[in-house]
Coordinates of C-alpha atoms and ligand atoms in Angstrom, one line a residue:
Chain A
M1 CA -75.0 68.4 -5.1
W2 CA -71.9 67.4 -3.1
S3 CA -68.9 66.7 -5.4
F4 CA -65.2 67.2 -5.1
S5 CA -65.0 70.4 -7.6
N6 CA -68.3 72.0 -5.7
I7 CA -66.4 71.7 -2.5
S8 CA -63.3 73.1 -3.8
K9 CA -65.2 76.0 -5.4
F10 CA -67.1 76.9 -2.4
I11 CA -63.4 76.9 -0.1
D12 CA -62.0 79.0 -3.2
N13 CA -64.9 81.6 -2.9
W14 CA -65.1 81.6 0.6
L15 CA -61.4 82.2 0.5
R16 CA -61.2 85.0 -1.9
A17 CA -64.1 86.7 -0.1
T18 CA -62.2 86.5 3.4
F19 CA -58.4 87.1 2.6
N20 CA -56.8 89.1 -0.2
P21 CA -55.5 87.3 -3.1
I22 CA -51.9 86.6 -2.3
W23 CA -53.2 85.1 1.0
T24 CA -55.9 83.0 -0.6
M25 CA -53.0 81.5 -3.0
V26 CA -50.8 80.4 0.1
I27 CA -53.8 78.9 1.9
E28 CA -55.0 77.1 -1.2
M29 CA -51.6 75.8 -1.6
V30 CA -51.2 74.7 1.8
I31 CA -54.5 72.9 1.7
A32 CA -53.5 71.2 -1.6
G33 CA -50.4 70.0 0.0
V34 CA -52.1 68.7 3.1
C35 CA -54.5 66.9 0.7
V36 CA -51.6 65.3 -1.2
I37 CA -49.7 64.2 2.0
G38 CA -52.9 62.7 3.2
L39 CA -53.6 60.9 -0.2
F40 CA -50.2 59.5 0.1
A41 CA -50.7 58.1 3.4
I42 CA -54.3 56.9 2.6
L43 CA -52.7 55.2 -0.9
G44 CA -49.9 53.9 1.2
L45 CA -52.5 51.9 3.8
V46 CA -54.6 50.9 1.0
L47 CA -52.6 49.9 -1.6
V48 CA -50.3 47.7 0.8
I49 CA -53.4 45.7 2.5
M50 CA -54.7 45.4 -1.2
E51 CA -51.4 43.7 -2.3
R52 CA -51.0 41.4 0.7
K53 CA -54.5 40.0 0.2
V54 CA -54.5 39.9 -3.5
S55 CA -51.6 38.1 -3.2
A56 CA -52.5 35.8 -0.6
W57 CA -55.7 35.1 -2.3
M58 CA -54.0 34.0 -5.5
Q59 CA -51.5 31.7 -3.6
I60 CA -54.4 30.0 -1.8
R61 CA -53.6 31.7 1.4
L62 CA -55.4 33.8 3.9
G63 CA -52.9 36.9 4.3
P64 CA -52.7 38.9 7.1
N65 CA -55.5 37.9 9.4
R66 CA -54.8 39.3 13.2
V67 CA -54.8 43.0 13.3
G68 CA -58.4 44.4 12.9
P69 CA -61.2 42.9 11.6
K70 CA -59.7 40.4 9.1
G71 CA -56.7 42.1 9.1
M72 CA -57.3 45.1 7.4
L73 CA -55.4 47.0 9.9
Q74 CA -52.0 45.2 9.4
S75 CA -50.7 48.1 7.4
L76 CA -51.4 50.5 10.2
A77 CA -49.5 48.3 12.3
D78 CA -46.4 48.3 9.5
T79 CA -46.5 51.8 9.6
V80 CA -46.4 51.9 13.5
K81 CA -43.4 49.3 13.2
L82 CA -41.5 51.0 10.4
L83 CA -42.0 54.6 12.6
V84 CA -40.4 53.2 15.8
K85 CA -37.3 51.4 13.8
E86 CA -34.1 53.4 13.7
G87 CA -33.1 55.0 10.4
M88 CA -29.8 53.8 10.1
T89 CA -27.0 55.3 7.8
P90 CA -24.2 52.8 6.9
A91 CA -20.4 54.0 8.0
G92 CA -19.4 53.8 4.4
A93 CA -22.3 55.5 3.0
D94 CA -22.4 59.2 1.4
K95 CA -24.2 60.4 4.1
F96 CA -26.1 63.5 2.1
L97 CA -27.4 61.4 -1.1
F98 CA -28.0 58.4 0.9
N99 CA -30.5 60.8 3.0
L100 CA -31.5 62.9 -0.2
A101 CA -32.6 59.7 -2.3
P102 CA -35.8 58.7 -0.7
F103 CA -36.9 62.9 -0.4
I104 CA -36.4 62.5 -4.2
A105 CA -38.5 59.5 -4.8
M106 CA -41.2 61.1 -2.8
M107 CA -40.8 64.4 -4.7
V108 CA -41.1 62.7 -8.0
A109 CA -44.6 61.3 -6.9
M110 CA -45.8 64.3 -5.4
L111 CA -44.9 66.5 -8.7
L112 CA -46.8 63.6 -10.7
M113 CA -50.2 64.3 -8.7
A114 CA -50.1 67.6 -9.9
P115 CA -51.8 67.2 -13.5
I116 CA -53.8 64.5 -12.6
A117 CA -57.9 65.0 -12.7
F118 CA -59.3 62.9 -9.7
A119 CA -62.7 64.2 -10.8
K120 CA -64.8 66.3 -13.0
D121 CA -63.2 70.0 -12.8
F122 CA -60.9 68.8 -9.9
Q123 CA -57.5 68.8 -10.8
M124 CA -54.4 70.7 -9.1
W125 CA -52.9 71.9 -11.9
D126 CA -54.9 72.1 -15.6
L127 CA -51.5 72.4 -17.7
N128 CA -51.5 72.4 -21.5
I129 CA -48.7 69.9 -22.0
G130 CA -49.9 67.2 -19.1
V131 CA -48.9 64.2 -21.0
L132 CA -45.4 65.8 -21.5
Y133 CA -45.2 66.6 -18.0
V134 CA -45.6 63.2 -16.4
S135 CA -43.5 61.7 -18.9
A136 CA -40.8 64.0 -18.2
V137 CA -41.1 64.0 -14.2
S138 CA -41.7 60.4 -14.0
S139 CA -37.9 59.9 -15.6
I140 CA -36.4 61.8 -12.8
M141 CA -37.5 58.6 -10.4
V142 CA -34.3 56.8 -12.3
I143 CA -32.4 59.3 -10.3
S144 CA -33.2 58.6 -6.8
I145 CA -32.8 55.0 -7.5
L146 CA -29.4 55.7 -8.9
I147 CA -28.6 58.0 -6.2
A148 CA -29.5 55.4 -3.5
G149 CA -27.7 52.7 -4.9
W150 CA -24.4 54.6 -5.5
A151 CA -24.8 56.2 -1.9
S152 CA -25.1 53.1 0.0
N153 CA -22.1 51.9 -0.7
N154 CA -22.9 48.4 -1.2
K155 CA -22.3 46.1 -4.3
Y156 CA -26.3 45.1 -4.3
S157 CA -27.3 48.6 -4.1
L158 CA -25.1 49.7 -6.9
M159 CA -26.2 46.6 -9.2
G160 CA -29.7 47.1 -8.5
A161 CA -29.6 50.7 -9.5
M162 CA -27.8 50.1 -12.4
R163 CA -30.0 47.4 -13.3
S164 CA -33.0 50.0 -12.8
G165 CA -31.2 52.4 -15.2
A166 CA -31.3 50.2 -17.9
Q167 CA -34.6 49.0 -17.1
I168 CA -36.2 52.3 -17.0
V169 CA -34.5 54.3 -19.9
S170 CA -35.2 51.6 -22.2
Y171 CA -38.9 51.1 -21.0
E172 CA -39.6 54.9 -21.2
L173 CA -39.6 54.7 -25.0
S174 CA -42.4 52.3 -25.4
A175 CA -44.6 53.8 -22.6
G176 CA -44.0 57.1 -24.5
L177 CA -44.8 55.7 -27.6
S178 CA -47.7 54.0 -26.5
I179 CA -48.7 57.6 -24.8
L180 CA -48.0 59.1 -28.0
S181 CA -50.7 57.0 -29.9
I182 CA -53.4 58.5 -27.6
V183 CA -52.1 61.9 -28.3
V184 CA -52.5 61.5 -32.0
L185 CA -55.8 60.4 -31.6
S186 CA -56.9 63.0 -29.2
G187 CA -54.8 66.0 -30.9
S188 CA -53.9 67.4 -27.6
L189 CA -51.5 67.1 -25.0
N190 CA -53.6 68.3 -22.1
L191 CA -55.3 65.4 -20.2
N192 CA -58.4 67.5 -19.7
D193 CA -58.7 67.8 -23.5
I194 CA -58.0 64.1 -23.5
I195 CA -60.6 63.3 -21.1
Q196 CA -63.1 65.6 -23.0
S197 CA -62.3 63.7 -26.5
Q198 CA -63.6 60.5 -24.6
A199 CA -67.2 61.6 -24.0
D200 CA -68.9 59.6 -26.9
G201 CA -66.6 56.3 -25.7
W202 CA -63.3 55.6 -24.2
W203 CA -60.5 55.5 -26.7
I204 CA -59.7 51.8 -25.7
F205 CA -63.4 51.1 -27.2
K206 CA -63.3 53.7 -29.8
G207 CA -59.7 53.3 -31.2
H208 CA -60.1 49.2 -32.1
I209 CA -57.2 47.1 -32.1
P210 CA -54.2 49.9 -32.3
V211 CA -55.4 50.9 -29.3
I212 CA -55.5 47.9 -27.4
I213 CA -52.0 47.0 -28.5
A214 CA -51.1 50.4 -27.3
F215 CA -52.9 49.8 -24.1
I216 CA -51.1 46.2 -23.4
I217 CA -47.9 47.6 -24.4
F218 CA -48.3 50.9 -21.8
I219 CA -48.9 48.6 -19.2
I220 CA -46.1 46.4 -19.6
A221 CA -44.0 49.3 -19.7
V222 CA -45.5 51.0 -16.7
T223 CA -44.9 47.6 -14.7
A224 CA -41.1 47.9 -15.8
E225 CA -41.1 51.7 -15.0
T226 CA -42.3 51.2 -11.6
N227 CA -40.0 48.2 -11.0
R228 CA -42.5 45.8 -10.0
A229 CA -42.4 42.2 -10.8
P230 CA -42.1 40.4 -13.2
F231 CA -39.6 43.8 -13.8
D232 CA -38.3 43.9 -10.1
L233 CA -34.7 43.2 -11.0
A234 CA -33.7 46.6 -9.5
E235 CA -34.9 44.6 -6.1
A236 CA -34.6 41.0 -6.9
E237 CA -34.9 39.7 -3.4
S238 CA -33.7 36.5 -4.3
E239 CA -30.4 37.8 -6.0
L240 CA -29.6 41.2 -4.7
T241 CA -31.1 41.1 -1.3
A242 CA -33.2 44.3 -1.9
G243 CA -31.7 45.9 -4.4
F244 CA -31.4 49.7 -4.1
H245 CA -32.7 49.9 -1.0
T246 CA -31.0 47.4 1.0
E247 CA -29.1 49.6 3.6
Y248 CA -32.0 51.6 4.1
S249 CA -34.1 51.0 7.2
G250 CA -37.0 52.6 9.2
M251 CA -38.7 55.5 7.5
K252 CA -36.4 56.2 4.9
F253 CA -37.4 52.5 3.6
A254 CA -40.7 53.4 4.4
L255 CA -40.4 56.7 2.0
F256 CA -39.2 54.3 -1.1
F257 CA -42.0 51.7 -0.2
L258 CA -44.7 54.4 -0.2
A259 CA -43.3 56.1 -3.3
E260 CA -43.4 52.5 -4.8
Y261 CA -47.2 52.0 -4.3
V262 CA -47.9 55.9 -5.2
N263 CA -46.1 55.7 -8.0
V264 CA -48.1 52.5 -9.4
F265 CA -51.3 54.6 -8.4
I266 CA -50.1 57.5 -10.5
V267 CA -49.3 55.5 -13.5
C268 CA -52.5 53.6 -13.4
A269 CA -54.2 56.9 -12.9
I270 CA -52.3 58.1 -15.9
G271 CA -53.3 54.9 -17.9
A272 CA -56.8 55.3 -16.8
T273 CA -57.1 59.0 -18.2
L274 CA -55.7 58.1 -21.4
F275 CA -57.2 54.8 -22.2
L276 CA -60.6 54.5 -20.1
G277 CA -61.3 58.2 -20.0
G278 CA -60.6 59.1 -16.8
W279 CA -63.6 60.6 -14.4
M280 CA -65.5 60.1 -17.8
P281 CA -68.4 58.0 -17.3
F282 CA -69.0 54.8 -19.4
H283 CA -70.7 56.6 -22.6
I284 CA -71.8 55.0 -25.8
G285 CA -71.9 57.0 -28.8
H286 CA -75.2 58.9 -28.6
W287 CA -77.3 56.5 -26.3
Q288 CA -78.7 59.6 -24.4
G289 CA -80.6 57.6 -22.3
F290 CA -77.6 55.3 -21.2
N291 CA -75.1 58.2 -21.0
H292 CA -77.6 59.9 -18.8
V293 CA -78.1 56.8 -16.0
M294 CA -74.3 56.7 -16.3
D295 CA -73.6 60.1 -15.3
Y296 CA -75.4 59.7 -12.1
I297 CA -72.3 57.8 -10.7
P298 CA -70.0 60.4 -9.4
S299 CA -67.0 61.0 -11.6
S300 CA -64.6 60.6 -8.8
I301 CA -65.9 57.1 -8.5
W302 CA -65.6 56.3 -12.0
F303 CA -61.9 57.6 -11.7
F304 CA -61.1 55.6 -8.7
G305 CA -62.8 52.6 -10.1
K306 CA -60.7 52.7 -13.0
T307 CA -57.5 53.3 -11.4
F308 CA -58.2 50.5 -9.0
F309 CA -59.0 48.2 -11.5
L310 CA -55.3 48.6 -13.1
I311 CA -54.0 48.7 -9.9
F312 CA -55.6 45.2 -9.5
L313 CA -54.4 44.5 -13.3
I314 CA -50.6 45.1 -12.2
M315 CA -50.8 43.2 -9.0
W316 CA -51.9 40.2 -10.9
F317 CA -49.1 40.4 -13.0
R318 CA -46.9 40.7 -9.9
W319 CA -48.3 37.6 -8.4
T320 CA -48.4 35.5 -11.3
F321 CA -45.3 36.0 -13.5
P322 CA -41.8 35.0 -12.5
R323 CA -39.0 37.6 -12.7
L324 CA -37.4 38.2 -15.9
R325 CA -33.6 38.1 -16.4
I326 CA -31.7 41.2 -17.4
D327 CA -31.0 40.1 -21.0
Q328 CA -34.8 39.1 -21.3
L329 CA -35.7 42.2 -20.0
L330 CA -33.8 44.0 -22.7
N331 CA -34.7 41.8 -25.4
L332 CA -38.4 42.1 -24.8
E333 CA -38.0 45.9 -24.7
W334 CA -35.8 46.3 -27.5
R335 CA -36.4 43.5 -30.2
Y336 CA -40.7 43.1 -29.2
L337 CA -42.2 46.2 -27.5
L338 CA -40.3 49.0 -29.0
P339 CA -40.7 47.7 -32.9
I340 CA -44.2 46.9 -32.1
S341 CA -45.1 50.0 -30.7
M342 CA -43.0 52.0 -33.5
F343 CA -45.5 50.3 -36.2
N344 CA -48.5 50.6 -34.0
I345 CA -48.1 54.3 -34.1
L346 CA -47.9 54.8 -37.6
L347 CA -51.0 52.7 -37.7
V348 CA -52.6 55.1 -35.3
T349 CA -51.5 57.9 -37.4
L350 CA -53.2 56.4 -40.3
M351 CA -56.4 55.8 -38.3
A352 CA -56.4 59.4 -37.1
I353 CA -55.9 61.0 -40.5
L354 CA -58.5 58.7 -42.1
G355 CA -61.3 59.1 -39.6
W356 CA -61.3 55.3 -39.1
H357 CA -62.2 56.0 -35.1
F358 CA -65.8 56.6 -34.2
Chain B
M1 CA -39.7 33.5 -42.8
F2 CA -38.3 35.8 -40.1
I3 CA -41.8 37.8 -39.9
V4 CA -43.9 35.0 -39.6
K5 CA -41.6 33.3 -36.7
Y6 CA -41.7 37.0 -34.7
I7 CA -45.5 37.3 -35.0
K8 CA -45.8 33.4 -34.0
E9 CA -43.4 34.3 -31.1
V10 CA -45.3 37.3 -29.8
F11 CA -48.8 35.1 -29.9
S12 CA -47.3 32.2 -28.2
G13 CA -45.7 34.6 -25.5
L14 CA -49.5 36.6 -25.0
K15 CA -51.2 33.1 -24.8
S16 CA -48.9 31.4 -22.4
L17 CA -49.2 34.6 -20.5
A18 CA -52.8 34.8 -20.5
I19 CA -52.7 30.9 -19.4
G20 CA -50.8 31.7 -16.5
L21 CA -53.2 34.7 -15.5
R22 CA -56.4 32.5 -15.6
L23 CA -55.0 30.3 -13.2
T24 CA -54.4 32.8 -10.5
L25 CA -57.5 34.5 -11.3
Y26 CA -59.3 31.5 -10.6
Y27 CA -57.5 31.1 -7.5
F28 CA -58.3 34.6 -6.5
T29 CA -62.0 34.5 -7.3
H30 CA -62.2 30.9 -5.8
H31 CA -60.2 31.3 -2.2
K32 CA -62.6 28.7 -0.5
E33 CA -59.9 26.2 -0.5
I34 CA -57.0 27.3 1.8
I35 CA -54.3 25.7 1.9
T36 CA -52.6 27.0 4.8
Q37 CA -52.8 26.1 8.4
Q38 CA -54.3 28.4 10.9
Y39 CA -51.8 26.9 13.6
P40 CA -52.5 28.1 16.9
D41 CA -55.8 28.3 16.5
N42 CA -56.5 24.9 15.3
R43 CA -53.8 23.0 17.4
E44 CA -55.9 20.1 18.3
T45 CA -57.6 19.7 14.9
L46 CA -54.2 19.9 13.1
N47 CA -53.9 18.2 9.8
L48 CA -50.4 17.8 8.9
P49 CA -49.5 16.2 5.3
E50 CA -48.4 12.7 5.7
R51 CA -44.7 13.2 4.3
F52 CA -44.5 16.0 6.9
K53 CA -41.0 15.6 8.7
G54 CA -40.7 16.9 12.4
E55 CA -38.1 14.9 14.1
V56 CA -36.1 11.3 14.1
V57 CA -37.8 8.7 16.5
M58 CA -37.1 5.1 17.0
L59 CA -40.1 2.6 16.6
H60 CA -40.7 0.5 20.0
D61 CA -43.1 -2.3 20.2
E62 CA -44.9 -3.4 23.0
N63 CA -42.0 -5.8 24.6
N64 CA -39.8 -2.5 24.6
E65 CA -38.0 -3.8 21.5
H66 CA -36.4 -2.0 19.0
A67 CA -35.0 -3.0 15.4
C68 CA -31.8 -1.4 15.6
T69 CA -28.6 -3.5 15.3
G70 CA -26.3 -0.8 16.0
C71 CA -24.6 -0.8 12.6
T72 CA -23.9 2.8 12.2
A73 CA -25.3 3.2 8.4
C74 CA -27.7 6.2 9.6
E75 CA -24.7 7.6 11.4
L76 CA -22.4 7.7 8.4
A77 CA -25.4 8.8 6.0
C78 CA -26.0 12.0 8.4
P79 CA -24.4 15.1 6.4
N80 CA -24.3 16.8 9.6
G81 CA -23.1 14.5 12.5
T82 CA -26.6 14.7 14.0
I83 CA -26.8 11.2 15.3
K84 CA -23.9 9.2 17.0
I85 CA -24.3 5.2 17.9
I86 CA -22.7 3.7 21.0
T87 CA -22.2 0.4 20.8
K88 CA -21.8 -2.3 23.5
F89 CA -21.2 -6.1 23.4
D90 CA -23.7 -8.5 24.5
I91 CA -23.3 -11.9 25.5
A92 CA -25.8 -14.0 23.2
T93 CA -27.2 -17.1 23.9
D94 CA -25.1 -19.4 22.5
G95 CA -22.0 -17.6 24.6
K96 CA -20.7 -15.6 21.7
K97 CA -20.0 -12.0 21.9
K98 CA -22.4 -9.8 19.9
K99 CA -22.3 -6.0 19.0
A100 CA -25.6 -4.4 20.2
L101 CA -26.9 -0.7 20.2
D102 CA -26.2 1.0 23.7
K103 CA -27.0 4.3 23.2
F104 CA -28.7 6.2 19.9
V105 CA -27.6 9.7 20.5
Y106 CA -29.8 12.4 18.4
H107 CA -28.8 16.3 18.4
L108 CA -32.5 17.8 17.3
E109 CA -30.6 21.4 17.2
L110 CA -28.4 19.8 14.5
C111 CA -30.8 17.8 12.3
T112 CA -32.3 19.3 9.0
M113 CA -35.0 16.6 8.7
C114 CA -33.3 15.6 5.3
N115 CA -34.7 12.2 5.8
L116 CA -31.3 10.3 4.7
C117 CA -30.8 8.4 8.1
I118 CA -34.4 6.9 7.4
V119 CA -33.3 5.8 4.0
A120 CA -30.3 4.2 4.8
C121 CA -31.3 2.4 7.9
P122 CA -31.6 -1.4 6.9
T123 CA -34.0 -2.6 9.2
D124 CA -36.4 0.3 9.3
A125 CA -35.2 0.9 13.2
I126 CA -36.2 4.8 12.6
K127 CA -38.6 7.0 11.3
M128 CA -39.8 10.6 11.0
A129 CA -42.2 11.4 13.9
Q130 CA -44.7 14.5 13.1
T131 CA -44.2 16.4 16.1
F132 CA -42.9 19.9 15.6
E133 CA -43.3 22.1 18.8
H134 CA -39.7 21.8 19.7
S135 CA -38.9 24.8 21.5
V136 CA -37.0 24.6 24.8
Y137 CA -35.2 27.0 27.2
D138 CA -31.8 24.6 27.4
R139 CA -30.6 23.6 24.4
S140 CA -29.2 20.3 26.4
E141 CA -32.9 19.3 26.0
L142 CA -32.5 18.9 22.3
T143 CA -29.8 16.2 22.9
K144 CA -32.3 12.8 23.2
I145 CA -31.6 9.4 23.5
L146 CA -33.8 7.6 21.1
N147 CA -33.8 3.9 22.7
K148 CA -35.8 3.6 25.5
P149 CA -34.3 2.6 28.6
G150 CA -34.1 -1.1 28.9
S151 CA -35.4 -1.7 25.8
E152 CA -33.7 -4.6 23.7
I153 CA -33.1 -5.6 20.1
R154 CA -36.1 -7.7 18.7
E155 CA -35.3 -11.4 18.3
G156 CA -34.6 -12.3 14.6
V157 CA -33.3 -8.7 13.4
E158 CA -30.0 -8.8 12.2
Ligands
SF4_401 S1 -32.7 13.6 8.9 FE1 -30.8 14.1 8.3 S2 -29.9 15.4 9.1 FE2 -31.4 14.4 10.5 S3 -30.6 12.7 11.6 FE3 -31.3 12.0 9.8 S4 -29.6 12.2 8.2 FE4 -29.2 13.6 9.9
SF4_402 S1 -31.3 3.1 13.4 FE1 -30.8 1.7 11.4 S2 -29.0 2.7 10.4 FE2 -28.8 3.6 12.6 S3 -27.8 2.0 13.6 FE3 -29.7 1.2 13.9 S4 -30.2 0.1 12.3 FE4 -28.3 0.9 11.8

């Protein structure tokens, strides 16, 4: 049967038979790199058109409808536009850092792709501390934003960067705590083990109310971490023009833009893995028949389906809620999310010890 | 008590968010009704809202008469000097000299469609039209004389 794991195994075997081990590894790394870049490009195109269509429909508009059938090729046209634009570097900017920042943003996004399981047995790097790795690497993102804001030599950029610093540093806490509640329940930091532990039901169903609370907090916190509305203070078009990327144009701006969307994809993939079972099909306890039927749907479709559902959720938030003020933002985190998630993790621990989940 | 108030706040916050989300989801799933106009395609059947403001025009009746007395109230009301009223003196039937409108000069390129002149006019001589395709190649074409040549003030309008 055609599946991602079979294809990758086939390629691996063929390479091993044809080349010596070192070359095999080099070639496989190149293939993985090309796949990641290809996935980035596709994600950028798909998510941009999805965002524009979702926003249009939510605001009773039609959205892009000129390029291609029903405007579906609009993001290709956007890409071409960005490619042919001049990439300016402002005169007063710190040239090295200014040009470095978008690449850091992209690199972080690429690094985060490594431990995600896209389908059954299809993962770039099955490391045993996947959850820790993800939460550690994702905080490097703030460095690229701070560098971009500082190097632009522009008040708006600097203010946007500082806001985003305050925001990401504080929301990381509650994101981490809500992730931790799943780690407590499944007893492992390995993303694969976490997925396996959901074979008889996803955590969001097995874990009762505490896990649902953790899920809500997770979604709020990652929306803030990816700097998307209603937490887009780092960009805040109406106050700061475009925040940290005010001075960026052309392809450098496109890299930031792409990194934002890829980050949205990644956090949704992580959320789907932790709470909705990753590529694990929808299983209910020991209903063998039902579970078998569900197994016929390929695991990659489950994974992408759940991820895109969460992406839609985050887009839905963006086009519904107004932007928070900075003090409201910090209030929300330190007065509500953090105490609730701390209390919640105690509850989850109690549940895990007493075995109150299914 | 503090904790009760806290929990109440959390729940009322979540509830208000849910109400907002429900509305946008309704729009998302019922995208039949589209409020935007597909403009260049439906140029013939364009359906502009009643209060759409495109440009200031002066109303003339079939005898080429308007209701403008040349009082300059609109000129004074305009926040950005769009209107210039040029007056002349007419000899009325009883031999008295009377101030009347000579030219109503309207600079469309300066107008912000704020409607203040319409509100200020005591005789309702001007109103907002719904035309909006104002592009021209020379900006001098945007300076318009609103009273038609040879038009007179309507009898009885003071
Ligand atoms: S609409 Fe406003 S800006 Fe335009 S002419 Fe009237 S008062 Fe002036
Ligand atoms: S248009 Fe109205 S306000 Fe303006 S000068 Fe004429 S009568 Fe006066």
